[in-house]
PDB file of C-alpha atoms in Angstrom:
ATOM      1  CA  UNK A   1       6.424 -22.201  16.109  1.00 35.00           C
ATOM      2  CA  UNK A   2       8.820 -21.799  13.213  1.00 39.00           C
ATOM      3  CA  UNK A   3      11.768 -19.462  13.460  1.00 42.00           C
ATOM      4  CA  UNK A   4      10.201 -16.499  11.635  1.00 48.00           C
ATOM      5  CA  UNK A   5      12.464 -13.485  11.444  1.00 46.00           C
ATOM      6  CA  UNK A   6      13.322 -10.703  13.811  1.00 48.00           C
ATOM      7  CA  UNK A   7      15.728  -7.897  14.461  1.00 47.00           C
ATOM      8  CA  UNK A   8      16.022  -4.276  13.544  1.00 48.00           C
ATOM      9  CA  UNK A   9      15.923  -3.694   9.791  1.00 49.00           C
ATOM     10  CA  UNK A  10      15.041  -7.307   9.136  1.00 58.00           C
ATOM     11  CA  UNK A  11      12.245  -7.445   6.577  1.00 58.00           C
ATOM     12  CA  UNK A  12      11.130  -8.908   3.289  1.00 64.00           C
ATOM     13  CA  UNK A  13      10.465  -6.318   0.591  1.00 60.00           C
ATOM     14  CA  UNK A  14       9.603  -6.172  -3.087  1.00 58.00           C
ATOM     15  CA  UNK A  15       7.073  -9.019  -3.045  1.00 63.00           C
ATOM     16  CA  UNK A  16       5.136  -8.826  -6.305  1.00 61.00           C
ATOM     17  CA  UNK A  17       2.424  -6.172  -6.138  1.00 61.00           C
ATOM     18  CA  UNK A  18       0.663  -7.873  -9.034  1.00 65.00           C
ATOM     19  CA  UNK A  19       0.347 -11.224  -7.252  1.00 67.00           C
ATOM     20  CA  UNK A  20      -1.237  -9.694  -4.129  1.00 75.00           C
ATOM     21  CA  UNK A  21      -3.617  -7.026  -5.393  1.00 69.00           C
ATOM     22  CA  UNK A  22      -7.127  -6.583  -3.991  1.00 72.00           C
ATOM     23  CA  UNK A  23      -9.252  -4.249  -6.103  1.00 69.00           C
ATOM     24  CA  UNK A  24     -12.950  -3.561  -6.731  1.00 72.00           C
ATOM     25  CA  UNK A  25     -13.833  -4.357  -3.119  1.00 76.00           C
ATOM     26  CA  UNK A  26     -12.448  -7.894  -3.318  1.00 83.00           C
ATOM     27  CA  UNK A  27     -12.502  -9.539   0.126  1.00 88.00           C
ATOM     28  CA  UNK A  28      -9.213 -10.492   1.767  1.00 90.00           C
ATOM     29  CA  UNK A  29      -7.576 -11.403   5.068  1.00 93.00           C
ATOM     30  CA  UNK A  30      -4.071 -10.729   6.387  1.00 94.00           C
ATOM     31  CA  UNK A  31      -2.774 -12.559   9.439  1.00 96.00           C
ATOM     32  CA  UNK A  32       0.431 -13.122  11.385  1.00 96.00           C
ATOM     33  CA  UNK A  33       1.837 -14.093  14.739  1.00 97.00           C
ATOM     34  CA  UNK A  34       3.830 -11.191  16.183  1.00 97.00           C
ATOM     35  CA  UNK A  35       5.879 -10.534  19.293  1.00 97.00           C
ATOM     36  CA  UNK A  36       6.889  -6.924  19.742  1.00 97.00           C
ATOM     37  CA  UNK A  37       7.648  -4.653  22.662  1.00 97.00           C
ATOM     38  CA  UNK A  38       5.278  -2.066  24.099  1.00 97.00           C
ATOM     39  CA  UNK A  39       5.700   1.395  22.580  1.00 95.00           C
ATOM     40  CA  UNK A  40       6.586   0.641  18.965  1.00 96.00           C
ATOM     41  CA  UNK A  41       6.464   3.805  16.829  1.00 95.00           C
ATOM     42  CA  UNK A  42       3.683   4.597  14.373  1.00 94.00           C
ATOM     43  CA  UNK A  43       3.826   2.652  11.102  1.00 93.00           C
ATOM     44  CA  UNK A  44       5.762  -0.259  12.616  1.00 95.00           C
ATOM     45  CA  UNK A  45       4.647  -2.625   9.872  1.00 95.00           C
ATOM     46  CA  UNK A  46       3.626  -6.261   9.966  1.00 97.00           C
ATOM     47  CA  UNK A  47       2.552  -6.392   6.287  1.00 95.00           C
ATOM     48  CA  UNK A  48       1.776  -3.638   3.792  1.00 92.00           C
ATOM     49  CA  UNK A  49       1.312  -3.003   0.098  1.00 90.00           C
ATOM     50  CA  UNK A  50       2.586   0.334  -1.125  1.00 86.00           C
ATOM     51  CA  UNK A  51       4.316   3.436   0.181  1.00 86.00           C
ATOM     52  CA  UNK A  52       3.143   5.759   2.969  1.00 82.00           C
ATOM     53  CA  UNK A  53       2.412   9.481   2.682  1.00 81.00           C
ATOM     54  CA  UNK A  54       5.483  10.959   4.428  1.00 82.00           C
ATOM     55  CA  UNK A  55       6.378  13.714   1.936  1.00 77.00           C
ATOM     56  CA  UNK A  56       4.663  12.053  -1.019  1.00 76.00           C
ATOM     57  CA  UNK A  57       1.327  10.816  -2.304  1.00 73.00           C
ATOM     58  CA  UNK A  58       0.327   7.630  -0.514  1.00 76.00           C
ATOM     59  CA  UNK A  59       0.182   4.506  -2.686  1.00 80.00           C
ATOM     60  CA  UNK A  60      -0.746   2.034   0.037  1.00 87.00           C
ATOM     61  CA  UNK A  61      -3.562  -0.343  -0.743  1.00 88.00           C
ATOM     62  CA  UNK A  62      -3.529  -1.921   2.716  1.00 91.00           C
ATOM     63  CA  UNK A  63      -1.445  -2.259   5.860  1.00 94.00           C
ATOM     64  CA  UNK A  64      -1.473  -4.167   9.115  1.00 97.00           C
ATOM     65  CA  UNK A  65       0.713  -2.107  11.433  1.00 97.00           C
ATOM     66  CA  UNK A  66       0.954  -0.133  14.691  1.00 97.00           C
ATOM     67  CA  UNK A  67      -0.479   3.342  15.319  1.00 96.00           C
ATOM     68  CA  UNK A  68      -0.485   5.102  18.676  1.00 96.00           C
ATOM     69  CA  UNK A  69       0.903   1.946  20.277  1.00 97.00           C
ATOM     70  CA  UNK A  70      -2.059  -0.171  19.077  1.00 98.00           C
ATOM     71  CA  UNK A  71      -2.621  -2.517  16.172  1.00 98.00           C
ATOM     72  CA  UNK A  72      -4.192  -0.995  13.072  1.00 97.00           C
ATOM     73  CA  UNK A  73      -5.580  -2.399   9.833  1.00 96.00           C
ATOM     74  CA  UNK A  74      -6.378  -0.023   6.981  1.00 94.00           C
ATOM     75  CA  UNK A  75      -7.169   0.289   3.312  1.00 91.00           C
ATOM     76  CA  UNK A  76      -7.070   3.396   1.143  1.00 87.00           C
ATOM     77  CA  UNK A  77      -9.058   4.711  -1.782  1.00 83.00           C
ATOM     78  CA  UNK A  78      -8.626   8.000  -3.672  1.00 81.00           C
ATOM     79  CA  UNK A  79      -6.688   9.590  -0.819  1.00 80.00           C
ATOM     80  CA  UNK A  80      -9.124   8.396   1.870  1.00 86.00           C
ATOM     81  CA  UNK A  81      -7.895   6.054   4.601  1.00 89.00           C
ATOM     82  CA  UNK A  82     -10.342   3.636   6.220  1.00 92.00           C
ATOM     83  CA  UNK A  83      -8.903   2.179   9.400  1.00 95.00           C
ATOM     84  CA  UNK A  84      -9.791  -0.177  12.203  1.00 97.00           C
ATOM     85  CA  UNK A  85      -7.709   0.788  15.242  1.00 98.00           C
ATOM     86  CA  UNK A  86      -7.568  -1.565  18.220  1.00 98.00           C
ATOM     87  CA  UNK A  87      -7.053  -0.513  21.826  1.00 97.00           C
ATOM     88  CA  UNK A  88      -4.431  -3.245  22.259  1.00 97.00           C
ATOM     89  CA  UNK A  89      -0.960  -3.354  20.794  1.00 98.00           C
ATOM     90  CA  UNK A  90       2.299  -5.206  21.060  1.00 98.00           C
ATOM     91  CA  UNK A  91       2.996  -6.211  24.663  1.00 98.00           C
ATOM     92  CA  UNK A  92       6.113  -8.389  24.622  1.00 97.00           C
ATOM     93  CA  UNK A  93       4.205 -11.666  24.155  1.00 98.00           C
ATOM     94  CA  UNK A  94       3.157 -13.665  21.106  1.00 97.00           C
ATOM     95  CA  UNK A  95      -0.110 -12.348  19.664  1.00 98.00           C
ATOM     96  CA  UNK A  96      -2.124 -13.427  16.642  1.00 97.00           C
ATOM     97  CA  UNK A  97      -3.222 -10.397  14.608  1.00 98.00           C
ATOM     98  CA  UNK A  98      -5.610 -10.552  11.638  1.00 97.00           C
ATOM     99  CA  UNK A  99      -7.096  -7.853   9.422  1.00 96.00           C
ATOM    100  CA  UNK A 100     -10.186  -8.704   7.369  1.00 94.00           C
ATOM    101  CA  UNK A 101     -11.813  -6.726   4.575  1.00 92.00           C
ATOM    102  CA  UNK A 102     -15.344  -8.111   4.235  1.00 91.00           C
ATOM    103  CA  UNK A 103     -17.475  -6.988   1.312  1.00 88.00           C
ATOM    104  CA  UNK A 104     -20.371  -9.354   2.113  1.00 82.00           C
ATOM    105  CA  UNK A 105     -21.799  -7.353   4.993  1.00 67.00           C
ATOM    106  CA  UNK A 106     -24.480  -4.702   4.373  1.00 81.00           C
ATOM    107  CA  UNK A 107     -21.595  -2.248   3.956  1.00 84.00           C
ATOM    108  CA  UNK A 108     -17.966  -3.165   3.232  1.00 89.00           C
ATOM    109  CA  UNK A 109     -16.242  -3.476   6.604  1.00 93.00           C
ATOM    110  CA  UNK A 110     -12.756  -3.751   8.055  1.00 94.00           C
ATOM    111  CA  UNK A 111     -12.371  -6.019  11.076  1.00 96.00           C
ATOM    112  CA  UNK A 112      -9.259  -6.322  13.190  1.00 97.00           C
ATOM    113  CA  UNK A 113      -8.761  -9.343  15.453  1.00 97.00           C
ATOM    114  CA  UNK A 114      -6.181  -9.814  18.198  1.00 97.00           C
ATOM    115  CA  UNK A 115      -5.875 -13.347  19.577  1.00 97.00           C
ATOM    116  CA  UNK A 116      -9.157 -14.355  17.926  1.00 95.00           C
ATOM    117  CA  UNK A 117     -11.190 -11.554  19.497  1.00 96.00           C
ATOM    118  CA  UNK A 118     -12.536  -8.708  17.380  1.00 96.00           C
ATOM    119  CA  UNK A 119     -10.615  -5.650  18.592  1.00 97.00           C
ATOM    120  CA  UNK A 120     -11.850  -3.025  16.092  1.00 97.00           C
ATOM    121  CA  UNK A 121     -14.155  -2.487  13.141  1.00 96.00           C
ATOM    122  CA  UNK A 122     -14.690   0.293  10.609  1.00 95.00           C
ATOM    123  CA  UNK A 123     -16.688   0.921   7.453  1.00 92.00           C
ATOM    124  CA  UNK A 124     -14.695   0.986   4.217  1.00 89.00           C
ATOM    125  CA  UNK A 125     -17.297   1.982   1.621  1.00 82.00           C
ATOM    126  CA  UNK A 126     -15.095   2.225  -1.473  1.00 76.00           C
ATOM    127  CA  UNK A 127     -12.851  -0.117  -3.426  1.00 71.00           C
ATOM    128  CA  UNK A 128      -9.197  -0.239  -2.501  1.00 77.00           C
ATOM    129  CA  UNK A 129      -6.719   1.883  -4.407  1.00 77.00           C
ATOM    130  CA  UNK A 130      -5.173   0.162  -7.372  1.00 77.00           C
ATOM    131  CA  UNK A 131      -1.393   0.024  -7.125  1.00 79.00           C
ATOM    132  CA  UNK A 132       1.407  -2.025  -8.602  1.00 78.00           C
ATOM    133  CA  UNK A 133       3.554  -1.188  -5.556  1.00 81.00           C
ATOM    134  CA  UNK A 134       5.277  -4.121  -3.898  1.00 85.00           C
ATOM    135  CA  UNK A 135       4.187  -5.876  -0.721  1.00 88.00           C
ATOM    136  CA  UNK A 136       6.510  -5.955   2.270  1.00 90.00           C
ATOM    137  CA  UNK A 137       6.611  -7.905   5.528  1.00 92.00           C
ATOM    138  CA  UNK A 138       8.280  -6.510   8.659  1.00 94.00           C
ATOM    139  CA  UNK A 139       8.750  -2.970   7.362  1.00 92.00           C
ATOM    140  CA  UNK A 140       7.605  -0.545   4.680  1.00 91.00           C
ATOM    141  CA  UNK A 141       8.639   2.655   3.027  1.00 87.00           C
ATOM    142  CA  UNK A 142       6.753   5.330   4.941  1.00 89.00           C
ATOM    143  CA  UNK A 143       7.236   7.934   2.215  1.00 86.00           C
ATOM    144  CA  UNK A 144       9.836   9.575  -0.032  1.00 84.00           C
ATOM    145  CA  UNK A 145      12.796   7.938   1.692  1.00 83.00           C
ATOM    146  CA  UNK A 146      13.780   4.902  -0.422  1.00 84.00           C
ATOM    147  CA  UNK A 147      14.666   2.976   2.747  1.00 86.00           C
ATOM    148  CA  UNK A 148      12.260   0.685   4.504  1.00 86.00           C
ATOM    149  CA  UNK A 149      11.851   2.815   7.624  1.00 89.00           C
ATOM    150  CA  UNK A 150       8.559   1.484   9.065  1.00 91.00           C
ATOM    151  CA  UNK A 151      10.225  -1.474  10.776  1.00 93.00           C
ATOM    152  CA  UNK A 152       8.422  -3.714  13.259  1.00 96.00           C
ATOM    153  CA  UNK A 153      11.183  -4.114  15.879  1.00 94.00           C
ATOM    154  CA  UNK A 154      10.087  -7.541  17.072  1.00 94.00           C
ATOM    155  CA  UNK A 155       9.444 -10.996  15.667  1.00 95.00           C
ATOM    156  CA  UNK A 156       6.912 -11.851  12.954  1.00 95.00           C
ATOM    157  CA  UNK A 157       5.956 -15.411  12.106  1.00 94.00           C
ATOM    158  CA  UNK A 158       3.479 -17.374   9.980  1.00 93.00           C
ATOM    159  CA  UNK A 159       2.282 -14.495   7.798  1.00 93.00           C
ATOM    160  CA  UNK A 160      -0.634 -15.471   5.575  1.00 92.00           C
ATOM    161  CA  UNK A 161      -2.710 -13.678   2.951  1.00 91.00           C
ATOM    162  CA  UNK A 162      -6.099 -15.003   1.839  1.00 90.00           C
ATOM    163  CA  UNK A 163      -8.318 -13.878  -1.030  1.00 86.00           C
ATOM    164  CA  UNK A 164     -11.417 -14.251   1.161  1.00 88.00           C
ATOM    165  CA  UNK A 165     -12.855 -12.674   4.290  1.00 90.00           C
ATOM    166  CA  UNK A 166     -12.223 -15.078   7.170  1.00 88.00           C
ATOM    167  CA  UNK A 167     -14.149 -14.794  10.433  1.00 82.00           C
ATOM    168  CA  UNK A 168     -13.117 -15.368  14.038  1.00 72.00           C
ATOM    169  CA  UNK A 169     -13.969 -19.068  13.846  1.00 70.00           C
ATOM    170  CA  UNK A 170     -11.510 -19.830  11.006  1.00 62.00           C
TER     171      UNK A 170
END
């Protein structure tokens, strides 16, 4: 495993929002190896594009993060959030987490995998919001505050973004 990065307030922000922009129901996959403690707060972010809705209008197109202590993958469209919420979350060990938006199924679907096993699924019937907001890894702006305050207080490694919907076998 490569070194990755870890530590409180350690993140990569301002990645071009134009280079990673999935619109008109384009399929995509986000994946990473993560090692975080149990009990991370909501919006502890692995990877996200945009800004959360804390005191402002949400501009997020997608996020792979933590909610209620479990992994979550979501997309947004016109103020609606479509989310796949797992029943498993960070547990102090290395875990492979992948979020897939698949537009080839009978209805566009979000799938969330933890360690190669599908942990959650949800319908996402509309195209993702269009946003020029930047992408961030390891944290995100959760709202009006200009600081990146959605920090994943653990280690993140081997982040990958694909312009296709991968399945559990790939």
